Short mmCIF file of C-alpha atoms in Angstrom, two decimals:
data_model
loop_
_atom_site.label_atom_id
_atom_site.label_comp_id
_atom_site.label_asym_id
_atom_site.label_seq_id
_atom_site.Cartn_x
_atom_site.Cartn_y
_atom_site.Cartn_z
CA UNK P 8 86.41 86.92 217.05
CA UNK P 9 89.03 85.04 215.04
CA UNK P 10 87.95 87.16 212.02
CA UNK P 11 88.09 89.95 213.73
CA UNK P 12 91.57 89.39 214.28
CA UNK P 13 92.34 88.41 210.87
CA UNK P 14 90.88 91.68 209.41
CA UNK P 15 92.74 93.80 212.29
CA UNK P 16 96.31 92.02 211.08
CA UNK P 17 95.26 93.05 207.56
CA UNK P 18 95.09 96.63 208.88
CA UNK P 19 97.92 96.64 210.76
CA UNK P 20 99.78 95.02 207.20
CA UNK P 21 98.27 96.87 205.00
CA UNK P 22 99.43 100.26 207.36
CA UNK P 23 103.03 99.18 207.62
CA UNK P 24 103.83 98.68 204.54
CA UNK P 25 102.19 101.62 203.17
CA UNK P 26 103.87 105.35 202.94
CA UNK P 27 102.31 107.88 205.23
CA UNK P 28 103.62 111.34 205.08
CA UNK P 29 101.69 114.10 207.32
CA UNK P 30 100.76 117.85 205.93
CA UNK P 31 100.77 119.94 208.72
CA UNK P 32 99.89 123.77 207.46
CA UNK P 33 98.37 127.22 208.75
CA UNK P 34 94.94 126.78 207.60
CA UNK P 35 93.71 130.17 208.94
CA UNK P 36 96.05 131.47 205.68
CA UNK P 37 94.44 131.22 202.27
CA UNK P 38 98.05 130.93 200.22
CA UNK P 39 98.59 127.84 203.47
CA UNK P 40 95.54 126.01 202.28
CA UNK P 41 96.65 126.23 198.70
CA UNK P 42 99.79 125.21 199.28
CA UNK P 43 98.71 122.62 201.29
CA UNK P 44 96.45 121.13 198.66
CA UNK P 45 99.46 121.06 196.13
CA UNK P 46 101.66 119.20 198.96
CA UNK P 47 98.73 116.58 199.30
CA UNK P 48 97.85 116.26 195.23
CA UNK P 49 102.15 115.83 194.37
CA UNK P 50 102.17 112.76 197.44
CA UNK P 51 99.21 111.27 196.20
CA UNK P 52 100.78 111.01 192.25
CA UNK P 53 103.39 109.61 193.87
CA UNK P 54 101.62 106.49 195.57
CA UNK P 55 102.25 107.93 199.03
CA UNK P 56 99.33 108.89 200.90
CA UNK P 57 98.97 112.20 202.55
CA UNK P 58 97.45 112.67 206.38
CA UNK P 59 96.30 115.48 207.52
CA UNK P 60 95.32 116.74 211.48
CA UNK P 61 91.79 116.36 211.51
CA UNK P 62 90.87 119.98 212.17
CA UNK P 63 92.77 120.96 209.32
CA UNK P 64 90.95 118.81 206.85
CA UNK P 65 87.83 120.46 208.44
CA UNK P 66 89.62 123.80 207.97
CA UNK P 67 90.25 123.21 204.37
CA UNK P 68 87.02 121.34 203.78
CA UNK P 69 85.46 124.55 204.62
CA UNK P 70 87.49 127.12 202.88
CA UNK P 71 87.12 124.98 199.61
CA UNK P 72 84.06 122.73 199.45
CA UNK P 73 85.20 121.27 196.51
CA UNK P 74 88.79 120.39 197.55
CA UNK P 75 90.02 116.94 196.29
CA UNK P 76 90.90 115.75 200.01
CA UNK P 77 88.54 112.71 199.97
CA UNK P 78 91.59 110.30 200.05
CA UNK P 79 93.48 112.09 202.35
CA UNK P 80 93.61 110.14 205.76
CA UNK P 81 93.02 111.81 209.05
CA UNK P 82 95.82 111.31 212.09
CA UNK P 83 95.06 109.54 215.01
CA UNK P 84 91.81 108.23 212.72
CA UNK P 85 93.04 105.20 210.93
CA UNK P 86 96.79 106.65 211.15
CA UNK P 87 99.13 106.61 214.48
CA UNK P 88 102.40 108.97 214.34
CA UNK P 89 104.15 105.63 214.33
CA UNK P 90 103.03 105.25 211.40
CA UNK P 91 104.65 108.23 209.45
CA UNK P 92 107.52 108.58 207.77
CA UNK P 93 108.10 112.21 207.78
CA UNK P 94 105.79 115.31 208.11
CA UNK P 95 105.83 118.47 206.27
CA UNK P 96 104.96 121.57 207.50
CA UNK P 97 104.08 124.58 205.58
CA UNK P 98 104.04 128.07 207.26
CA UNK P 99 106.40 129.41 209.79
CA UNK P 100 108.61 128.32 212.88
CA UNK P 101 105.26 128.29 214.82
CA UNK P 102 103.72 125.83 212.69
CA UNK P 103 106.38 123.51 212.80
CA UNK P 104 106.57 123.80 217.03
CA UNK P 105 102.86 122.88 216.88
CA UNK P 106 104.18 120.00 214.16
CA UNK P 107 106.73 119.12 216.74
CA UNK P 108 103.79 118.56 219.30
CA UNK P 109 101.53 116.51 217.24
CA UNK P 110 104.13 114.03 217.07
CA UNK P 111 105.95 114.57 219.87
CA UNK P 112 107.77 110.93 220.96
CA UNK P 113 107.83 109.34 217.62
CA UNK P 114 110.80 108.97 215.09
CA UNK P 115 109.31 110.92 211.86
CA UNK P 116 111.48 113.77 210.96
CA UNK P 117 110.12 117.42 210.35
CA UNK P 118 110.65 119.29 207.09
CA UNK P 119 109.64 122.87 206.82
CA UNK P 120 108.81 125.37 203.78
CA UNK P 121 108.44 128.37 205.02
CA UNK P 122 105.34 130.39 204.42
CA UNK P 123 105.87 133.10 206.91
CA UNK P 124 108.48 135.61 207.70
CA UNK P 125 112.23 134.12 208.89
CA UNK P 126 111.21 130.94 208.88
CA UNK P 127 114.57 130.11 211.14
CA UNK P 128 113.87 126.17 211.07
CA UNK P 129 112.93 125.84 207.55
CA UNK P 130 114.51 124.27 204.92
CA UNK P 131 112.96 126.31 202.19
CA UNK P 132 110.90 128.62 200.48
CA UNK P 133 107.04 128.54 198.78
CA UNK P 134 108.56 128.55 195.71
CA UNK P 135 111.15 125.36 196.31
CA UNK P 136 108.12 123.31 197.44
CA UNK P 137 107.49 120.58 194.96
CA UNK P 138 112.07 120.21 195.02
CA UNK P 139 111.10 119.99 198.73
CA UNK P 140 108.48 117.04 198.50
CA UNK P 141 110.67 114.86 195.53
CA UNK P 142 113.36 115.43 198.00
CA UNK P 143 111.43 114.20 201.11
CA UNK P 144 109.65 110.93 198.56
CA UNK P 145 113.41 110.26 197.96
CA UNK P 146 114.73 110.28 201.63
CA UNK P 147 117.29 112.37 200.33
CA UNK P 148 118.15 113.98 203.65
CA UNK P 149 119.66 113.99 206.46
CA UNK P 150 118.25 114.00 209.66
CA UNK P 151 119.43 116.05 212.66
CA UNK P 152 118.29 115.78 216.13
CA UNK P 153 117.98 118.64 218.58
CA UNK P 154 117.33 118.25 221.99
CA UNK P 155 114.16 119.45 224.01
CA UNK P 156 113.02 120.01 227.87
CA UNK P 157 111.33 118.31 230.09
CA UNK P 158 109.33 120.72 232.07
CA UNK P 159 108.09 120.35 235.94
CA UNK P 160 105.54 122.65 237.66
CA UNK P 161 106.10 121.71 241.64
CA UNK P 162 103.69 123.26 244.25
CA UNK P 163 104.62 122.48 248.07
CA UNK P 164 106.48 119.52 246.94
CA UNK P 165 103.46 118.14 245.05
CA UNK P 166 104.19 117.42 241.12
CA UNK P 167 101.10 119.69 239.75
CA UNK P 168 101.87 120.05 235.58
CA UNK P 169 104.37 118.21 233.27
CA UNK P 170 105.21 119.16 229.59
CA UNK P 171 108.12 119.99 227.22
CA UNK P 172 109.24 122.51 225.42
CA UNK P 173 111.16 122.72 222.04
CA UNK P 174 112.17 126.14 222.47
CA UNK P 175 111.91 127.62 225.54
CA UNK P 176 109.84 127.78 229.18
CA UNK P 177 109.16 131.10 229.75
CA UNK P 178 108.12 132.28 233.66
CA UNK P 179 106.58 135.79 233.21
CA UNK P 180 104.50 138.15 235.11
CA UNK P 181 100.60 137.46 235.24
CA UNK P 182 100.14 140.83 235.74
CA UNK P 183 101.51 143.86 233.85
CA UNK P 184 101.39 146.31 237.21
CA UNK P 185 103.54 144.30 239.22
CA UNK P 186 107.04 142.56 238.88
CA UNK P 187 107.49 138.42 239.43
CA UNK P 188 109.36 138.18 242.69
CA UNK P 189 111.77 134.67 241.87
CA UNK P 190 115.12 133.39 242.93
CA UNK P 191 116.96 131.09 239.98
CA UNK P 192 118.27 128.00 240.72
CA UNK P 193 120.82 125.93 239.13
CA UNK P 194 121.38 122.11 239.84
CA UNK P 195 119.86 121.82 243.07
CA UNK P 196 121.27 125.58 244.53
CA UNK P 197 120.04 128.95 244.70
CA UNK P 198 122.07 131.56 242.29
CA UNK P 199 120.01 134.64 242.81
CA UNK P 200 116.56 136.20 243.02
CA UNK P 201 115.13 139.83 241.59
CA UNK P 202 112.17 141.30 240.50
CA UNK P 203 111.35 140.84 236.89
CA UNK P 204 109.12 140.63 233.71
CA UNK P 205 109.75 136.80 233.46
CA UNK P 206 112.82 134.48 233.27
CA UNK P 207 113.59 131.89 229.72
CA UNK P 208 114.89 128.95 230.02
CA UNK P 209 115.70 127.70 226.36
CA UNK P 210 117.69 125.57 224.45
CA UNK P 211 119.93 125.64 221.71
CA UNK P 212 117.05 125.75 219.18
CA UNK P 213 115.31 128.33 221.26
CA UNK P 214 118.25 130.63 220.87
CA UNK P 215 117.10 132.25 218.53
CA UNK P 216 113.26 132.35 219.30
CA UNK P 217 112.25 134.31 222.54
CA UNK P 218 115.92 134.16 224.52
CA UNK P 219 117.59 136.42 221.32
CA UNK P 220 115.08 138.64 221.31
CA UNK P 221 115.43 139.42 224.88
CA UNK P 222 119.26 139.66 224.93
CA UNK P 223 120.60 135.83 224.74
CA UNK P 224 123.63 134.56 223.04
CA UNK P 225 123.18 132.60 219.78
CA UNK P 226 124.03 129.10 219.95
CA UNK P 227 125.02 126.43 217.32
CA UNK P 228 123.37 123.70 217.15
CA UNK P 229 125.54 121.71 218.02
CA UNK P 230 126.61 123.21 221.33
CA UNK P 231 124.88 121.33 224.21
CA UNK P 232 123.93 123.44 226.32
CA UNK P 233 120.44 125.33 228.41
CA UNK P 234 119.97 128.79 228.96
CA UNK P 235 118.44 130.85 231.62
CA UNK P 236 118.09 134.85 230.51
CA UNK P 237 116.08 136.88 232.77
CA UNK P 238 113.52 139.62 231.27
CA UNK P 239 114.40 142.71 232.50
CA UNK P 240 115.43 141.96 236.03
CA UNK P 241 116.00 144.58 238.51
CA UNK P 242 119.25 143.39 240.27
CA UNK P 243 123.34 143.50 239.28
CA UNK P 244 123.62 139.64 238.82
CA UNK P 245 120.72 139.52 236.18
CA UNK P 246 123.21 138.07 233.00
CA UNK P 247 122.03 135.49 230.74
CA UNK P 248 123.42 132.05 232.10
CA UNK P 249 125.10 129.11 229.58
CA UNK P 250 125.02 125.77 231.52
CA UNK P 251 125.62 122.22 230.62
CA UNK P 252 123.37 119.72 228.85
CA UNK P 253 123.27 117.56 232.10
CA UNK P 254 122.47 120.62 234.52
CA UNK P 255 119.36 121.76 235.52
CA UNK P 256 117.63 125.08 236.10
CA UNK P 257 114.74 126.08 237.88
CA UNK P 258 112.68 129.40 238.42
CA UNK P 259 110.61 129.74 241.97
CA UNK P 260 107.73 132.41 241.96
CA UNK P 261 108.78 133.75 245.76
CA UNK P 262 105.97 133.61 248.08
CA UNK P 263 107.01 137.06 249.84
CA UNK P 264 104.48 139.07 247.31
CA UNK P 265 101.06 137.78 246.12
CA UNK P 266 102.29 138.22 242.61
CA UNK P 267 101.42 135.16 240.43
CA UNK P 268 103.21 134.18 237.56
CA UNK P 269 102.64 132.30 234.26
CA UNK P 270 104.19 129.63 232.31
CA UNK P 271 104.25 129.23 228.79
CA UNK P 272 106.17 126.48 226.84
CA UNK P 273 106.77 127.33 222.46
CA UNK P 274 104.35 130.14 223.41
CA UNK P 275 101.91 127.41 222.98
CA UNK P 276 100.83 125.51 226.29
CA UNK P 277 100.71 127.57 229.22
CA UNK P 278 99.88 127.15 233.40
CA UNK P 279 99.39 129.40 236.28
CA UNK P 280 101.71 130.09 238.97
CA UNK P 281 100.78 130.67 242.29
CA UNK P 282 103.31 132.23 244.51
CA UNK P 283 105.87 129.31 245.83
CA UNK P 284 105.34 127.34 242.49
CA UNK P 285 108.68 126.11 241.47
CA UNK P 286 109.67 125.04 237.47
CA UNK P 287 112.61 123.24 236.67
CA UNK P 288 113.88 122.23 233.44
CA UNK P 289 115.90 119.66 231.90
CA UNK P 290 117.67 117.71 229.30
CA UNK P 291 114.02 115.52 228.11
CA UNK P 292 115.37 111.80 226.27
CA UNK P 293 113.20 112.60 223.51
CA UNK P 294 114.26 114.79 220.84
CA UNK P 295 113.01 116.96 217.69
CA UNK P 296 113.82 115.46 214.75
CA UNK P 297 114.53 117.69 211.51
CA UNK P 298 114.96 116.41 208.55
CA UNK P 299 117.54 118.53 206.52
CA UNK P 300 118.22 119.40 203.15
CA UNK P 301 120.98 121.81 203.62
CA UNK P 302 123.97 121.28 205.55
CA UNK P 303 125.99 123.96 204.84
CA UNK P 304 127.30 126.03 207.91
CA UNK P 305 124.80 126.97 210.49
CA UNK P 306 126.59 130.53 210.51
CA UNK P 307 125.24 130.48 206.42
CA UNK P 308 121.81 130.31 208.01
CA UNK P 309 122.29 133.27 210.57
CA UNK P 310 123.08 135.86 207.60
CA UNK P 311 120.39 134.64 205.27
CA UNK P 312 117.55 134.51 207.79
CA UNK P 313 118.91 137.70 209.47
CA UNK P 314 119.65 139.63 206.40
CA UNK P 315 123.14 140.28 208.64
CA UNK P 316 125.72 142.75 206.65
CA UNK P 317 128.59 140.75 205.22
CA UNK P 318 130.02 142.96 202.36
CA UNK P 319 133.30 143.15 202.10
CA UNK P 320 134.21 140.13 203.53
CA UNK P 321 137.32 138.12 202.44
CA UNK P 322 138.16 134.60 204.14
CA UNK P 323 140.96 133.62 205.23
CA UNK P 324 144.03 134.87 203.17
CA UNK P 325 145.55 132.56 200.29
CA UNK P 326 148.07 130.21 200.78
CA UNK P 327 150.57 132.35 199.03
CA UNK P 328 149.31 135.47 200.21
CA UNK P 329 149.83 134.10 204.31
CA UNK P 330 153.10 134.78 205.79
CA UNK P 331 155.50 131.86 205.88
CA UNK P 332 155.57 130.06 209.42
CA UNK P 333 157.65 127.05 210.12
CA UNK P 334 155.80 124.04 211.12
CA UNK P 335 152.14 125.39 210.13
CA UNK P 336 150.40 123.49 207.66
CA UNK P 337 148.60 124.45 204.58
CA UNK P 338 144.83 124.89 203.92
CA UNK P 339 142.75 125.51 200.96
CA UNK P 340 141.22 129.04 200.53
CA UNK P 341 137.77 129.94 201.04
CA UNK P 342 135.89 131.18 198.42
CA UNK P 343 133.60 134.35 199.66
CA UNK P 344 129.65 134.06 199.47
CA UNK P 345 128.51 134.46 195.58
CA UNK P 346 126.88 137.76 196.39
CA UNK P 347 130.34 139.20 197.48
CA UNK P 348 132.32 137.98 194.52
#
């Protein structure tokens, strides 16, 4: 027993003080596995050892027999998220939301090279991806946290599902021939209730997910705030809603039709909803992490990842170009983007 113990410290020593860095990838993509392989090979030269989810080691043990992933460690086999120090996730923003849920509650910071289309969360491209991982085996980032939800399914006053959400809860329609019957609620009192495709409640982060493409302001990052933004409600008072970080929504699914709805969270974990079920969101205590390797203005990140028209833009006008007012003060001039030079 004693030696059992010994040889369990050893473990837990050996683990500490060792460098873990999870691969987290869209194995179902050829170019994903590839890159993934490259991530894994540059970590290993460097002493650090690379995990991988254990499906996708299956994934990429399949789609390349001969893949040199025999000292790759599995998570959750050997290797606890505790024990990582970052993860890296290659593909798109859906990658890194399922990323976000294999740790979800730990401190390791998310880094994403984007592999898919936008890519709104990542920090770079497929061809930036060995800067990306000398940057991440430096720790030369900074990390910035953005808040999540906590998510409660009630059902006659009985707790039935808990989860989170990254992005957004969505309430929508089971059913494409009927409308969800629901009244919104915020802190504690009804606001209003219509017929409707759905209702998202999102975050900051999920602003520009599912709640822009159905009509939702963009917000910066570091506004704290939730947002409610019905899908195409039939009633006057039917606006998307801006609330505080401390307030909290909810959706009811109205018992007066026998419409049932569903609830999806990151379009990734979803649960039924029987007429009277009731989901409320809030501020959760445990945040996303990113790990960031450009801090340059988030409205920089809008027109790149947008492609949004900016030619012909200025800045602000020079110093000696600005009319003289008593008692301003001076600032320096912005330069305009390279492209518009």
């Amino acid at each position: 027993m004693a030696q059992h113990g010994r040889q369990l410290d050893e473990r837990v020593n050996d683990i500490s003080s060792t460098r873990h860095i999870l691969v987290v990838s869209h194995t179902g993509r050829p170019d994903s596995i590839d890159a993934a392989l490259e991530v894994c090979g540059l970590l290993g030269d460097a002493g650090v050892v690379p995990v991988l989810p254990r499906d996708e080691w299956d994934d990429i043990r399949r789609a390349q027999p001969t893949a040199a992933i025999d000292d790759v460690e599995i998570l959750f086999d050997g290797v606890a998220c505790d024990d990582l120090e970052c993860v890296i996730v290659l593909g798109g923003d859906g990658t890194i939301l399922r990323a976000a849920e294999l740790i979800r509650g730990t401190r390791a910071p998310i880094v994403g090279v984007n592999l898919g289309h936008v890519g709104f969360l990542a920090e770079s491209e497929r061809d930036e991806m060995a800067d990306t991982v000398a940057r991440v085996l430096a720790a030369d980032y900074e990390v910035e946290e953005r808040f999540a939800l906590d998510v409660k399914v009630t059902n006659r006053d009985e707790v039935v599902y808990e989860t989170w959400a990254m992005n957004e809860a969505t309430v929508e329609k089971a059913s494409r021939e009927r409308m969800l019957e629901v009244v919104i609620e915020v802190d504690g009192r009804p606001l209003s209730s219509f017929g409707c495709d759905g209702v998202v409640m999102s975050t900051p982060t999920g602003s520009t997910a599912y709640s822009f493409s159905a009509g939702g302001p963009v917000v910066w990052p570091a506004v704290q705030a939730l947002l409610l933004v019905p899908l195409s409600a039939h009633a006057l008072f039917a606006r998307p809603l801006v609330v505080g970080p401390d307030s909290v929504l909810a959706v009811e699914v109205l018992s007066r039709t026998d419409a049932r709805g569903i609830l999806w969270c990151d379009g990734r974990r979803e649960h039924d909803l029987p007429p009277g079920a009731r989901v409320e969101c809030s501020r959760s205590d445990q945040p996303v992490r990113l790990a960031r390797l450009r801090t340059g203005p988030f409205t920089d990140r809008l027109v790149a990842k947008f492609q949004l028209p900016v030619t012909g833009w200025r800045g602000p006008a020079p110093v000696e170009d600005a009319p003289a007012v008593s008692g301003t003060s001076t600032s320096p001039t912005v330069a305009a983007p390279e492209g518009d030079r």
